[in-house]
Amino acid sequence: GAGVSQSPRYKVAKRGQDVALRCDPISGHVSLFWYQQALGQGPEFLTYFQNEAQLDKSGLPSDRFFAERPEGSVSTLKIQRTQQEDSAVYLCASSRNQGGLYEQYFGPGTRLTVT
Amino acid sequence: GENVEQHPSTLSVQEGDSAVIKCTYSDSASNYFPWYKQELGKRPQLIIDIRSNVGEKKDQRIAVTLNKTAKHFSLHITETQPEDSAVYFCAASWSYGNKLVFGAGTILRVKS
């Protein structure tokens, strides 16, 4: 079946611009996670949704970062007034999170470059 | 919060040899430990995972062991092949279905 998809795959933004990154999870997956991966590092947790409810946003680095999943499917990560330190790959992962199936499957990521 | 340390940061092996990557975690409440393989520019791919009620799990050439007392777990790849070359990440979660805390990664190079 179709995996997790993300768009755009690449985004270049000038410092101060707003960006919106989209994630389409695997159909039927209840949980959705956003991670940030800096070059040469492991992914770092940003936020987590269970259906449409944002249950954990402890990893969002500042109030410029905002995520939503209004209908419990597609999610959008928005970054306002981008800064150079926001440059990274933003990964989305989804999980069925039911019936003992907790594996997280990742999308290809969006590479954000802030100039 | 949870902290995961991963060693070594780079590992070079000859094709056919075994490779072992080790991780330690800090939170004794962690109970789920997946391993991901990430090729350059690609998404992390889940290759194997283990839960805290199991000490070892195997899948063909890949195995993972868990020592809850010592709070460490390891990935073992036997009969390595050039296509095993990638970055490998370990991770830990304190609750099934919860966020993952990742190690810094190990670059594995398999020389043919």
Short mmCIF file of C-alpha atoms in Angstrom, two decimals:
data_model
loop_
_atom_site.label_atom_id
_atom_site.label_comp_id
_atom_site.label_asym_id
_atom_site.label_seq_id
_atom_site.Cartn_x
_atom_site.Cartn_y
_atom_site.Cartn_z
CA GLY A 1 0.00 0.00 0.00
CA ALA A 2 0.94 3.65 -0.15
CA GLY A 3 3.41 4.85 2.45
CA VAL A 4 3.67 8.17 4.24
CA SER A 5 4.04 11.04 1.80
CA GLN A 6 5.27 14.57 2.38
CA SER A 7 5.26 17.74 0.33
CA PRO A 8 7.09 19.68 -0.78
CA ARG A 9 10.23 17.53 -0.81
CA TYR A 10 12.43 20.63 -0.90
CA LYS A 11 11.70 24.15 0.25
CA VAL A 12 13.93 27.21 0.14
CA ALA A 13 12.72 30.16 2.18
CA LYS A 14 14.18 33.56 2.80
CA ARG A 15 14.70 34.41 6.45
CA GLY A 16 11.48 35.81 7.85
CA GLN A 17 9.14 33.97 5.47
CA ASP A 18 6.43 31.60 6.64
CA VAL A 19 6.39 27.99 5.40
CA ALA A 20 3.87 25.15 5.52
CA LEU A 21 4.89 21.50 5.28
CA ARG A 22 2.35 18.78 4.56
CA CYS A 23 2.19 15.15 5.68
CA ASP A 24 -0.16 12.45 4.36
CA PRO A 25 -0.02 9.49 6.74
CA ILE A 26 -0.74 5.87 5.90
CA SER A 27 -4.51 5.39 5.65
CA GLY A 28 -6.00 4.24 8.93
CA HIS A 29 -3.02 5.25 11.04
CA VAL A 30 -4.22 6.90 14.21
CA SER A 31 -0.97 8.45 15.39
CA LEU A 32 1.12 11.04 13.58
CA PHE A 33 4.50 12.38 14.65
CA TRP A 34 6.71 15.21 13.41
CA TYR A 35 10.48 15.04 13.85
CA GLN A 36 13.29 17.43 12.91
CA GLN A 37 16.55 15.99 11.59
CA ALA A 38 19.60 18.23 11.43
CA LEU A 39 22.46 17.25 9.14
CA GLY A 40 24.36 14.28 10.55
CA GLN A 41 22.03 13.85 13.51
CA GLY A 42 19.23 11.57 14.55
CA PRO A 43 15.62 12.73 14.26
CA GLU A 44 14.36 14.82 17.19
CA PHE A 45 10.73 14.78 18.29
CA LEU A 46 8.63 17.87 17.67
CA THR A 47 4.97 16.97 18.21
CA TYR A 48 2.45 14.10 18.26
CA PHE A 49 -1.20 13.69 17.28
CA GLN A 50 -3.67 10.98 18.19
CA ASN A 51 -6.37 11.44 15.55
CA GLU A 52 -7.03 15.19 15.55
CA ALA A 53 -5.85 15.76 19.12
CA GLN A 54 -2.36 17.16 19.63
CA LEU A 55 -1.29 15.20 22.70
CA ASP A 56 2.32 16.32 22.97
CA LYS A 57 3.99 19.42 21.59
CA SER A 58 6.89 19.49 24.01
CA GLY A 59 9.48 19.28 21.24
CA LEU A 60 8.43 22.38 19.30
CA PRO A 61 11.44 24.69 19.61
CA SER A 62 9.55 27.97 19.75
CA ASP A 63 6.13 29.54 19.37
CA ARG A 64 6.99 30.11 15.71
CA PHE A 65 6.26 26.40 15.16
CA PHE A 66 2.66 25.28 14.90
CA ALA A 67 1.14 21.97 13.81
CA GLU A 68 -2.39 20.86 13.11
CA ARG A 69 -4.32 17.78 12.01
CA PRO A 70 -7.90 19.06 11.85
CA GLU A 71 -9.62 15.94 10.47
CA GLY A 72 -7.35 13.33 11.95
CA SER A 73 -5.62 12.54 8.67
CA VAL A 74 -3.42 15.05 6.82
CA SER A 75 -1.20 17.19 9.02
CA THR A 76 0.51 20.50 8.40
CA LEU A 77 3.57 21.84 10.18
CA LYS A 78 3.83 25.61 9.91
CA ILE A 79 6.89 27.66 10.71
CA GLN A 80 6.47 31.40 10.97
CA ARG A 81 9.23 33.97 10.45
CA THR A 82 11.78 31.31 9.51
CA GLN A 83 15.32 31.59 10.87
CA GLN A 84 18.53 30.01 9.58
CA GLU A 85 18.57 27.58 12.49
CA ASP A 86 15.28 26.15 11.20
CA SER A 87 17.16 24.63 8.24
CA ALA A 88 16.77 20.86 8.57
CA VAL A 89 14.85 17.89 7.22
CA TYR A 90 11.35 17.66 8.67
CA LEU A 91 10.15 14.08 8.92
CA CYS A 92 6.63 12.88 9.46
CA ALA A 93 5.85 9.40 10.79
CA SER A 94 2.58 7.57 11.29
CA SER A 95 1.60 4.57 13.37
CA ARG A 96 -1.51 2.39 13.52
CA ASN A 97 -1.21 2.44 17.33
CA GLN A 98 -3.92 -0.17 17.69
CA GLY A 99 -4.03 -3.89 18.24
CA GLY A 100 -0.45 -4.05 19.40
CA LEU A 101 0.90 -2.41 16.24
CA TYR A 102 3.06 0.53 17.33
CA GLU A 103 5.68 0.71 14.60
CA GLN A 104 6.32 4.20 13.23
CA TYR A 105 6.71 4.53 9.48
CA PHE A 106 8.45 7.59 8.12
CA GLY A 107 7.85 9.78 5.12
CA PRO A 108 10.68 10.96 2.84
CA GLY A 109 10.91 14.30 4.62
CA THR A 110 10.92 17.92 3.55
CA ARG A 111 14.35 19.51 3.33
CA LEU A 112 13.99 23.14 4.43
CA THR A 113 16.77 25.57 3.64
CA VAL A 114 16.48 29.09 5.06
CA THR A 115 18.70 31.64 3.33
CA GLY B 1 13.79 12.82 29.96
CA GLU B 2 15.10 9.86 28.01
CA ASN B 3 18.62 10.00 26.57
CA VAL B 4 19.98 7.47 24.08
CA GLU B 5 23.68 7.07 23.35
CA GLN B 6 24.91 5.12 20.34
CA HIS B 7 28.33 3.67 19.53
CA PRO B 8 30.35 3.59 17.40
CA SER B 9 29.70 6.66 15.28
CA THR B 10 31.33 4.99 12.27
CA LEU B 11 31.99 1.33 11.54
CA SER B 12 33.83 -0.19 8.60
CA VAL B 13 33.68 -3.94 7.99
CA GLN B 14 34.71 -6.27 5.23
CA GLU B 15 31.92 -7.87 3.22
CA GLY B 16 30.86 -11.09 4.90
CA ASP B 17 31.94 -9.98 8.38
CA SER B 18 29.56 -9.17 11.22
CA ALA B 19 28.71 -5.69 12.47
CA VAL B 20 27.55 -4.74 15.96
CA ILE B 21 26.10 -1.39 17.01
CA LYS B 22 25.37 -0.65 20.66
CA CYS B 23 22.99 1.75 22.38
CA THR B 24 22.35 2.67 25.98
CA TYR B 25 19.29 4.42 27.37
CA SER B 26 18.70 6.31 30.58
CA ASP B 27 14.99 5.89 31.41
CA SER B 28 14.27 2.51 32.97
CA ALA B 29 10.60 2.98 32.02
CA SER B 30 11.44 2.71 28.29
CA ASN B 31 9.90 -0.43 26.83
CA TYR B 32 10.14 -0.25 23.04
CA PHE B 33 13.40 -0.18 21.04
CA PRO B 34 13.32 0.07 17.23
CA TRP B 35 16.22 0.24 14.81
CA TYR B 36 16.09 2.28 11.61
CA LYS B 37 18.27 2.22 8.50
CA GLN B 38 18.63 5.46 6.56
CA GLU B 39 20.33 5.69 3.19
CA LEU B 40 21.58 9.05 1.96
CA GLY B 41 18.68 11.35 1.18
CA LYS B 42 16.09 8.68 1.96
CA ARG B 43 13.55 8.11 4.70
CA PRO B 44 14.42 6.13 7.85
CA GLN B 45 13.26 2.53 7.38
CA LEU B 46 12.31 0.31 10.30
CA ILE B 47 14.42 -2.85 10.11
CA ILE B 48 13.74 -4.52 13.45
CA ASP B 49 12.35 -3.70 16.87
CA ILE B 50 12.20 -5.27 20.31
CA ARG B 51 9.91 -4.84 23.29
CA SER B 52 10.96 -4.94 26.90
CA ASN B 53 9.40 -8.36 27.57
CA VAL B 54 11.80 -10.01 25.11
CA GLY B 55 15.57 -10.45 25.35
CA GLU B 56 16.42 -11.19 21.73
CA LYS B 57 14.77 -11.06 18.33
CA LYS B 58 16.07 -12.26 14.96
CA ASP B 59 15.07 -11.62 11.37
CA GLN B 60 17.29 -13.37 8.83
CA ARG B 61 20.73 -11.67 9.04
CA ILE B 62 19.63 -9.10 11.61
CA ALA B 63 19.23 -9.58 15.36
CA VAL B 64 18.65 -7.29 18.30
CA THR B 65 19.42 -8.04 21.94
CA LEU B 66 18.14 -6.17 24.99
CA ASN B 67 19.58 -6.07 28.50
CA LYS B 68 17.06 -4.25 30.68
CA THR B 69 19.21 -4.44 33.79
CA ALA B 70 22.12 -2.71 32.12
CA LYS B 71 19.80 -0.54 29.99
CA HIS B 72 21.47 -1.33 26.72
CA PHE B 73 20.49 -2.92 23.44
CA SER B 74 22.47 -3.92 20.39
CA LEU B 75 22.00 -4.52 16.67
CA HIS B 76 23.84 -7.44 15.10
CA ILE B 77 24.18 -7.82 11.33
CA THR B 78 25.77 -11.03 10.08
CA GLU B 79 27.23 -11.78 6.64
CA THR B 80 27.28 -8.09 5.77
CA GLN B 81 26.75 -7.04 2.17
CA PRO B 82 27.57 -3.76 0.38
CA GLU B 83 23.86 -2.87 0.37
CA ASP B 84 23.94 -2.84 4.18
CA SER B 85 26.01 0.37 3.95
CA ALA B 86 23.88 3.17 5.46
CA VAL B 87 23.33 5.13 8.66
CA TYR B 88 21.69 3.10 11.43
CA PHE B 89 19.73 4.73 14.25
CA CYS B 90 18.59 3.15 17.48
CA ALA B 91 15.65 4.64 19.37
CA ALA B 92 13.75 4.19 22.61
CA SER B 93 10.21 4.93 23.69
CA TRP B 94 8.86 4.94 27.24
CA SER B 95 5.45 3.85 26.11
CA TYR B 96 4.16 1.84 23.20
CA GLY B 97 2.95 4.25 20.57
CA ASN B 98 4.72 7.22 22.07
CA LYS B 99 7.47 9.46 20.73
CA LEU B 100 10.85 7.99 19.88
CA VAL B 101 14.15 9.31 21.27
CA PHE B 102 16.91 8.56 18.77
CA GLY B 103 20.61 7.93 19.10
CA ALA B 104 23.04 10.01 17.02
CA GLY B 105 23.49 7.29 14.41
CA THR B 106 26.20 4.93 13.17
CA ILE B 107 27.61 5.16 9.65
CA LEU B 108 28.18 1.58 8.50
CA ARG B 109 30.46 0.98 5.52
CA VAL B 110 30.73 -2.50 4.09
CA LYS B 111 33.79 -2.86 1.91
CA SER B 112 33.71 -5.37 -0.92
#
